[in-house]
Amino acid sequence: VEENLDMREIECAVIGNDEPRASLPGEYIVHDDSKKFLDYREKYSGTGNNEFVVPALISPELTQKIQELSVQTFKSVDGAGLARVDFFLRNDTGALLVNEINTIPGLTSSSGFPKMWRGSGQEFSEIIDHLIEYAFERHADKARNILEAGDIEEALNAASAIGDDTLQRQSRGTVVPESFTHGTSAQRQH
């Protein structure tokens, strides 16, 4: 059960890997309070009951704070490529709360993510190009951490030479093949 908040929901798009950057924030403006809950139809069918506005109707200082918190949130989950960070801006106290991070935000023509980047001066095709670059960058970074079979065998031989039979079976997510860890230390040396 959550506290019912009198608030606005502000969103911010983030792209990047190790040096992410944030778009201008956006928000849904609801024109019909009876349609305040944005179901699929209300959000994506162009009913006219709401509109997504970029930039959000907030101060430059709050815009900067949201952008900074979006990047911090993205980094805190080791984000890669893209995300959308959603905030609650309380109407009663003015407090800004991180609500959630969406690591697979919508990329349709009616989704907020591309609209926030368009409002920040980048077209959707440019964002897609950046996302492809970030994917290659992340793949290269992960590939750098994978040990070759010869490296694993060499490490096992070195460990057995100093009498260390307790080997760590994972190295940054890379599983050591069972064939390299069977047998006694003496058997592994040969």
PDB file of N, CA and C in Angstrom, residues 102-150:
ATOM      1  N   ASN A 102      12.763   3.052 -15.765  1.00  0.00           N
ATOM      2  CA  ASN A 102      12.267   2.116 -16.773  1.00  0.00           C
ATOM      3  C   ASN A 102      13.421   1.890 -17.743  1.00  0.00           C
ATOM      4  N   THR A 103      14.020   0.692 -17.689  1.00  0.00           N
ATOM      5  CA  THR A 103      15.207   0.416 -18.499  1.00  0.00           C
ATOM      6  C   THR A 103      14.878  -0.009 -19.927  1.00  0.00           C
ATOM      7  N   ILE A 104      13.606  -0.186 -20.229  1.00  0.00           N
ATOM      8  CA  ILE A 104      13.166  -0.451 -21.601  1.00  0.00           C
ATOM      9  C   ILE A 104      11.974   0.475 -21.889  1.00  0.00           C
ATOM     10  N   PRO A 105      12.232   1.781 -22.031  1.00  0.00           N
ATOM     11  CA  PRO A 105      11.120   2.700 -22.280  1.00  0.00           C
ATOM     12  C   PRO A 105      10.570   2.531 -23.696  1.00  0.00           C
ATOM     13  N   GLY A 106       9.342   2.978 -23.870  1.00  0.00           N
ATOM     14  CA  GLY A 106       8.715   2.908 -25.185  1.00  0.00           C
ATOM     15  C   GLY A 106       9.471   3.730 -26.218  1.00  0.00           C
ATOM     16  N   LEU A 107       9.495   3.208 -27.431  1.00  0.00           N
ATOM     17  CA  LEU A 107      10.167   3.909 -28.532  1.00  0.00           C
ATOM     18  C   LEU A 107       9.225   4.137 -29.703  1.00  0.00           C
ATOM     19  N   THR A 108       7.928   4.186 -29.434  1.00  0.00           N
ATOM     20  CA  THR A 108       6.959   4.444 -30.500  1.00  0.00           C
ATOM     21  C   THR A 108       6.873   5.944 -30.755  1.00  0.00           C
ATOM     22  N   SER A 109       6.194   6.317 -31.814  1.00  0.00           N
ATOM     23  CA  SER A 109       6.058   7.741 -32.131  1.00  0.00           C
ATOM     24  C   SER A 109       5.253   8.492 -31.070  1.00  0.00           C
ATOM     25  N   SER A 110       4.454   7.776 -30.278  1.00  0.00           N
ATOM     26  CA  SER A 110       3.677   8.442 -29.236  1.00  0.00           C
ATOM     27  C   SER A 110       4.297   8.277 -27.850  1.00  0.00           C
ATOM     28  N   SER A 111       5.472   7.664 -27.757  1.00  0.00           N
ATOM     29  CA  SER A 111       6.140   7.459 -26.470  1.00  0.00           C
ATOM     30  C   SER A 111       6.879   8.714 -26.019  1.00  0.00           C
ATOM     31  N   GLY A 112       6.985   8.863 -24.714  1.00  0.00           N
ATOM     32  CA  GLY A 112       7.660  10.023 -24.148  1.00  0.00           C
ATOM     33  C   GLY A 112       9.153  10.073 -24.440  1.00  0.00           C
ATOM     34  N   PHE A 113       9.833   8.920 -24.462  1.00  0.00           N
ATOM     35  CA  PHE A 113      11.289   8.896 -24.641  1.00  0.00           C
ATOM     36  C   PHE A 113      11.724   9.647 -25.902  1.00  0.00           C
ATOM     37  N   PRO A 114      11.230   9.281 -27.093  1.00  0.00           N
ATOM     38  CA  PRO A 114      11.663  10.036 -28.276  1.00  0.00           C
ATOM     39  C   PRO A 114      11.178  11.492 -28.271  1.00  0.00           C
ATOM     40  N   LYS A 115      10.033  11.742 -27.657  1.00  0.00           N
ATOM     41  CA  LYS A 115       9.531  13.126 -27.590  1.00  0.00           C
ATOM     42  C   LYS A 115      10.446  13.999 -26.737  1.00  0.00           C
ATOM     43  N   MET A 116      10.968  13.424 -25.628  1.00  0.00           N
ATOM     44  CA  MET A 116      11.868  14.214 -24.778  1.00  0.00           C
ATOM     45  C   MET A 116      13.167  14.535 -25.502  1.00  0.00           C
ATOM     46  N   TRP A 117      13.670  13.582 -26.289  1.00  0.00           N
ATOM     47  CA  TRP A 117      14.894  13.867 -27.045  1.00  0.00           C
ATOM     48  C   TRP A 117      14.621  14.844 -28.179  1.00  0.00           C
ATOM     49  N   ARG A 118      13.473  14.728 -28.832  1.00  0.00           N
ATOM     50  CA  ARG A 118      13.122  15.686 -29.884  1.00  0.00           C
ATOM     51  C   ARG A 118      13.051  17.090 -29.283  1.00  0.00           C
ATOM     52  N   GLY A 119      12.428  17.188 -28.109  1.00  0.00           N
ATOM     53  CA  GLY A 119      12.347  18.474 -27.416  1.00  0.00           C
ATOM     54  C   GLY A 119      13.696  18.990 -26.953  1.00  0.00           C
ATOM     55  N   SER A 120      14.672  18.089 -26.867  1.00  0.00           N
ATOM     56  CA  SER A 120      16.038  18.451 -26.482  1.00  0.00           C
ATOM     57  C   SER A 120      16.921  18.713 -27.700  1.00  0.00           C
ATOM     58  N   GLY A 121      16.313  18.644 -28.911  1.00  0.00           N
ATOM     59  CA  GLY A 121      17.049  18.964 -30.130  1.00  0.00           C
ATOM     60  C   GLY A 121      17.627  17.778 -30.874  1.00  0.00           C
ATOM     61  N   GLN A 122      17.223  16.552 -30.522  1.00  0.00           N
ATOM     62  CA  GLN A 122      17.738  15.374 -31.226  1.00  0.00           C
ATOM     63  C   GLN A 122      16.582  14.580 -31.809  1.00  0.00           C
ATOM     64  N   GLU A 123      16.687  14.306 -33.088  1.00  0.00           N
ATOM     65  CA  GLU A 123      15.654  13.523 -33.764  1.00  0.00           C
ATOM     66  C   GLU A 123      15.811  12.048 -33.422  1.00  0.00           C
ATOM     67  N   PHE A 124      14.733  11.314 -33.610  1.00  0.00           N
ATOM     68  CA  PHE A 124      14.679   9.897 -33.275  1.00  0.00           C
ATOM     69  C   PHE A 124      15.771   9.106 -33.994  1.00  0.00           C
ATOM     70  N   SER A 125      16.025   9.409 -35.264  1.00  0.00           N
ATOM     71  CA  SER A 125      17.052   8.678 -36.020  1.00  0.00           C
ATOM     72  C   SER A 125      18.432   8.873 -35.395  1.00  0.00           C
ATOM     73  N   GLU A 126      18.710  10.063 -34.879  1.00  0.00           N
ATOM     74  CA  GLU A 126      19.984  10.312 -34.205  1.00  0.00           C
ATOM     75  C   GLU A 126      20.092   9.497 -32.918  1.00  0.00           C
ATOM     76  N   ILE A 127      18.994   9.425 -32.190  1.00  0.00           N
ATOM     77  CA  ILE A 127      18.981   8.656 -30.937  1.00  0.00           C
ATOM     78  C   ILE A 127      19.233   7.181 -31.239  1.00  0.00           C
ATOM     79  N   ILE A 128      18.589   6.659 -32.265  1.00  0.00           N
ATOM     80  CA  ILE A 128      18.796   5.251 -32.643  1.00  0.00           C
ATOM     81  C   ILE A 128      20.263   5.028 -33.008  1.00  0.00           C
ATOM     82  N   ASP A 129      20.859   5.945 -33.774  1.00  0.00           N
ATOM     83  CA  ASP A 129      22.284   5.828 -34.112  1.00  0.00           C
ATOM     84  C   ASP A 129      23.146   5.782 -32.848  1.00  0.00           C
ATOM     85  N   HIS A 130      22.850   6.662 -31.889  1.00  0.00           N
ATOM     86  CA  HIS A 130      23.595   6.664 -30.619  1.00  0.00           C
ATOM     87  C   HIS A 130      23.409   5.343 -29.878  1.00  0.00           C
ATOM     88  N   LEU A 131      22.184   4.846 -29.843  1.00  0.00           N
ATOM     89  CA  LEU A 131      21.915   3.592 -29.126  1.00  0.00           C
ATOM     90  C   LEU A 131      22.690   2.421 -29.736  1.00  0.00           C
ATOM     91  N   ILE A 132      22.811   2.412 -31.048  1.00  0.00           N
ATOM     92  CA  ILE A 132      23.600   1.361 -31.712  1.00  0.00           C
ATOM     93  C   ILE A 132      25.075   1.497 -31.311  1.00  0.00           C
ATOM     94  N   GLU A 133      25.585   2.716 -31.299  1.00  0.00           N
ATOM     95  CA  GLU A 133      26.972   2.943 -30.868  1.00  0.00           C
ATOM     96  C   GLU A 133      27.171   2.475 -29.426  1.00  0.00           C
ATOM     97  N   TYR A 134      26.218   2.809 -28.542  1.00  0.00           N
ATOM     98  CA  TYR A 134      26.335   2.418 -27.138  1.00  0.00           C
ATOM     99  C   TYR A 134      26.293   0.895 -26.982  1.00  0.00           C
ATOM    100  N   ALA A 135      25.503   0.228 -27.811  1.00  0.00           N
ATOM    101  CA  ALA A 135      25.429  -1.238 -27.754  1.00  0.00           C
ATOM    102  C   ALA A 135      26.772  -1.853 -28.143  1.00  0.00           C
ATOM    103  N   PHE A 136      27.388  -1.353 -29.217  1.00  0.00           N
ATOM    104  CA  PHE A 136      28.707  -1.853 -29.616  1.00  0.00           C
ATOM    105  C   PHE A 136      29.745  -1.565 -28.524  1.00  0.00           C
ATOM    106  N   GLU A 137      29.682  -0.379 -27.952  1.00  0.00           N
ATOM    107  CA  GLU A 137      30.602   0.009 -26.886  1.00  0.00           C
ATOM    108  C   GLU A 137      30.469  -0.933 -25.690  1.00  0.00           C
ATOM    109  N   ARG A 138      29.232  -1.206 -25.296  1.00  0.00           N
ATOM    110  CA  ARG A 138      28.990  -2.087 -24.140  1.00  0.00           C
ATOM    111  C   ARG A 138      29.434  -3.509 -24.441  1.00  0.00           C
ATOM    112  N   HIS A 139      29.188  -3.971 -25.663  1.00  0.00           N
ATOM    113  CA  HIS A 139      29.608  -5.317 -26.055  1.00  0.00           C
ATOM    114  C   HIS A 139      31.135  -5.433 -25.985  1.00  0.00           C
ATOM    115  N   ALA A 140      31.835  -4.429 -26.484  1.00  0.00           N
ATOM    116  CA  ALA A 140      33.301  -4.448 -26.447  1.00  0.00           C
ATOM    117  C   ALA A 140      33.795  -4.454 -25.004  1.00  0.00           C
ATOM    118  N   ASP A 141      33.130  -3.702 -24.133  1.00  0.00           N
ATOM    119  CA  ASP A 141      33.510  -3.656 -22.727  1.00  0.00           C
ATOM    120  C   ASP A 141      33.319  -5.025 -22.076  1.00  0.00           C
ATOM    121  N   LYS A 142      32.205  -5.673 -22.347  1.00  0.00           N
ATOM    122  CA  LYS A 142      31.961  -7.005 -21.774  1.00  0.00           C
ATOM    123  C   LYS A 142      32.928  -8.029 -22.354  1.00  0.00           C
ATOM    124  N   ALA A 143      33.223  -7.948 -23.651  1.00  0.00           N
ATOM    125  CA  ALA A 143      34.131  -8.897 -24.290  1.00  0.00           C
ATOM    126  C   ALA A 143      35.526  -8.801 -23.682  1.00  0.00           C
ATOM    127  N   ARG A 144      35.914  -7.612 -23.269  1.00  0.00           N
ATOM    128  CA  ARG A 144      37.216  -7.388 -22.651  1.00  0.00           C
ATOM    129  C   ARG A 144      37.353  -8.183 -21.355  1.00  0.00           C
ATOM    130  N   ASN A 145      36.230  -8.484 -20.709  1.00  0.00           N
ATOM    131  CA  ASN A 145      36.242  -9.167 -19.421  1.00  0.00           C
ATOM    132  C   ASN A 145      36.167 -10.685 -19.530  1.00  0.00           C
ATOM    133  N   ILE A 146      36.041 -11.221 -20.721  1.00  0.00           N
ATOM    134  CA  ILE A 146      35.918 -12.664 -20.896  1.00  0.00           C
ATOM    135  C   ILE A 146      37.310 -13.275 -21.020  1.00  0.00           C
ATOM    136  N   LEU A 147      37.577 -14.256 -20.208  1.00  0.00           N
ATOM    137  CA  LEU A 147      38.865 -14.941 -20.266  1.00  0.00           C
ATOM    138  C   LEU A 147      38.859 -15.992 -21.358  1.00  0.00           C
ATOM    139  N   GLU A 148      39.924 -16.091 -22.069  1.00  0.00           N
ATOM    140  CA  GLU A 148      40.092 -17.152 -23.056  1.00  0.00           C
ATOM    141  C   GLU A 148      40.385 -18.457 -22.316  1.00  0.00           C
ATOM    142  N   ALA A 149      40.091 -19.599 -22.940  1.00  0.00           N
ATOM    143  CA  ALA A 149      40.316 -20.901 -22.324  1.00  0.00           C
ATOM    144  C   ALA A 149      41.769 -21.051 -21.885  1.00  0.00           C
ATOM    145  N   GLY A 150      42.722 -20.619 -22.689  1.00  0.00           N
ATOM    146  CA  GLY A 150      44.133 -20.708 -22.327  1.00  0.00           C
ATOM    147  C   GLY A 150      44.462 -19.893 -21.096  1.00  0.00           C
TER     148      GLY A 150
END
